Amino acid sequence: MADSSKPKLQVSAIRNGTVIDHVPAKHLFKVIAILGLDKITTQITFGTNLESKKLGHKAIIKLSEVFFKDEDINKIALIAPHAKLNIIKNFKVTEKSEVQVPEKIKGIAKCGNPNCITNNDHVNTAFYVLPKDKEKVALKCHYCEKITDPEDMEVF
Amino acid sequence: MKDKSLISIDDYSKADIINTLDRAEDFERNPHQPLLEGKVIASLFFEPSTRTRLSFESAISRLGGKVIGFASKDSSSVQKGESLKDTIKTVNNYCDLIIMRHPLEGSARYASEVADVPVINAGDGANQHPTQTLLDLYSIRQTQGKLDDLNLFLVGDLKYGRTVHSLLMAMSNFNTTYHFVSPPELRVPEEYKMFLKEKKLKFHEHTDFTDIISDADIIYMTRIQRERFSDPMEYEKTKNSYVLRNSMLEGTKDNLRILHPLPRVNEIHDDVDENKKAYYFPQALNGVYTRMAIMSSILGL
Ligand SMILES: [Zn+2]
C-alpha cells in the first residue's frame, strides 16, 4: 500500500563536508574510484538503490570534511551527468551546484582500444569529451582517436 | 605548417591542404629542387611497408636529403624491449625530421609529443595515414581540375579502411556528394555519417556495385581483407561482389578516374588497367610529389 507518511530513508547528517546526490546507483562504485574515495580517512556514508523519479535508482554520498576542486568533481560528470553537490557548513547547506562535463580528461580511464599506444606503452591516457546526445557523452582518445563509451569505461 | 607535426589529416586546415597541393604541383613541374641538402631525415618503420617507405625515401633523395633509420622492427633496438619514448628521444638527436610507421594506434601522436623535431605519421595501426590522404586529394584535383562539388564513390571495406575515413573527412571541406558501396557488414561507421549530417553533406549507401556509377567523378576502390570475416566462404562470396571490371565503365562520365591506395588483390580486374580512366599507378607517383611538398613545408624550406 502506498503510504505517503512513510519516513524517507535518511543517511545520517554531516556537520561539514560535501553531499553528492543523484548518482546513478549502477555507477556508484565507479564514482568512488574516480574520486579516490577509497583513500579518504574521514567519515563517509553511502546510500544506494534509493528511489529516484529521474534516475530509477540513485545513490548518495556524504563526505565529512571533504571539499572538491571543480576539476576533480567534474570528472564524475561522464557517468553521473545529473549529480548535484551540496556543500555543508555547520549542518547547513551553504552552496548548491551541479557537475559540469569537462572538455578534456586525463589519466582516469583506460582507452577501450586494445591496440592503442596507451594500453601498450607507458603513456598516460587523455580523452576529448564529445557530446553524443542530450544525455550522453563519448570519449575520444587523444592518441588513437577511437571512441570509448563512458558506460563501459574502465577506471584506473 | 612549419615545425608542425603531421599526425592526423585533421591537423591540416583547408588552407594547409591547398598549400600542400599547390606545392606538390610545383614539384611535379620541377622535381629537381635540392631543398633538403644537408638535412637528415629519420625513417622509422616499426612494421614493414615497402611502398610507403620507398615513396618517402624517393622524395628525400630527389630533394637531396639523407635518410637514416630502419625498415622493420627486427633491425632495430625495439626488439630488445626499448620503449617508444626512448627510441624517439635517441633518434631525434640525429635528425631534422622523423617519419614513422608503427603498428599501434596513437603511437605517432605520442612520438610527436616526446620528440624535439617534427614527426610525420606514415601510418599508425588502423588509425591515420595522412600523407596517403594528401596524395589522394592531389590525384583528385589533378584529374578533375578542382576539389569542389564532386561525386565521390567509395567502394569495398568502408568500416575498417583508414584511407577511406581520412579521405571522407578531408573531402568534407569541398561540398562533396558521397556514395558508399560496401557489403552490409563493412558499412561506414555511424560516427562518420553523423559528421556528414552535421555538415549537411549528401551521402548515399549502396550494397550492390552495378550501374550506379554512371554519375561518378571519382571511384575510390579498397581491398576487402580476409581477416574481417569469421566465415571464409562469406569472404570469398563478398570479395567477388565488389570487383570493378572494364565492362562496367561503359557509359560512365569522361572525367571519371579510378583510384586505389594499392596494393590491390582482385578488386580491380586487370582489364581495367588499359582504360584511360584507370589512375592508380600515376596516383602512386603523386605520392612522391606530395611527400616532397609536406617535408619541405614542415622544414620551412
Ligand atoms: Zn586510445
XYZ file of C-alpha atoms and ligand atoms in Angstrom, chain A residues 110-119 125-127 140-148, chain B residues 105-106, ligand 1:
25
model
C 41.577 3.242 -19.827
C 41.177 3.576 -23.584
C 38.820 0.857 -24.830
C 41.021 0.110 -27.845
C 43.455 -2.743 -27.042
C 45.674 -1.662 -29.957
C 46.093 1.853 -28.546
C 49.598 3.012 -27.572
C 48.271 3.864 -24.069
C 47.479 0.177 -23.483
C 45.582 8.404 -21.242
C 43.848 11.587 -22.383
C 40.379 11.983 -23.889
C 37.579 10.309 -27.989
C 41.096 9.123 -27.275
C 43.673 11.889 -27.834
C 46.094 9.242 -29.163
C 44.281 6.541 -31.159
C 41.205 8.726 -31.910
C 38.846 5.832 -31.124
C 35.639 6.375 -29.161
C 35.125 4.891 -25.698
C 47.224 3.356 -32.941
C 48.175 6.665 -31.342
Zn 43.321 5.166 -27.450
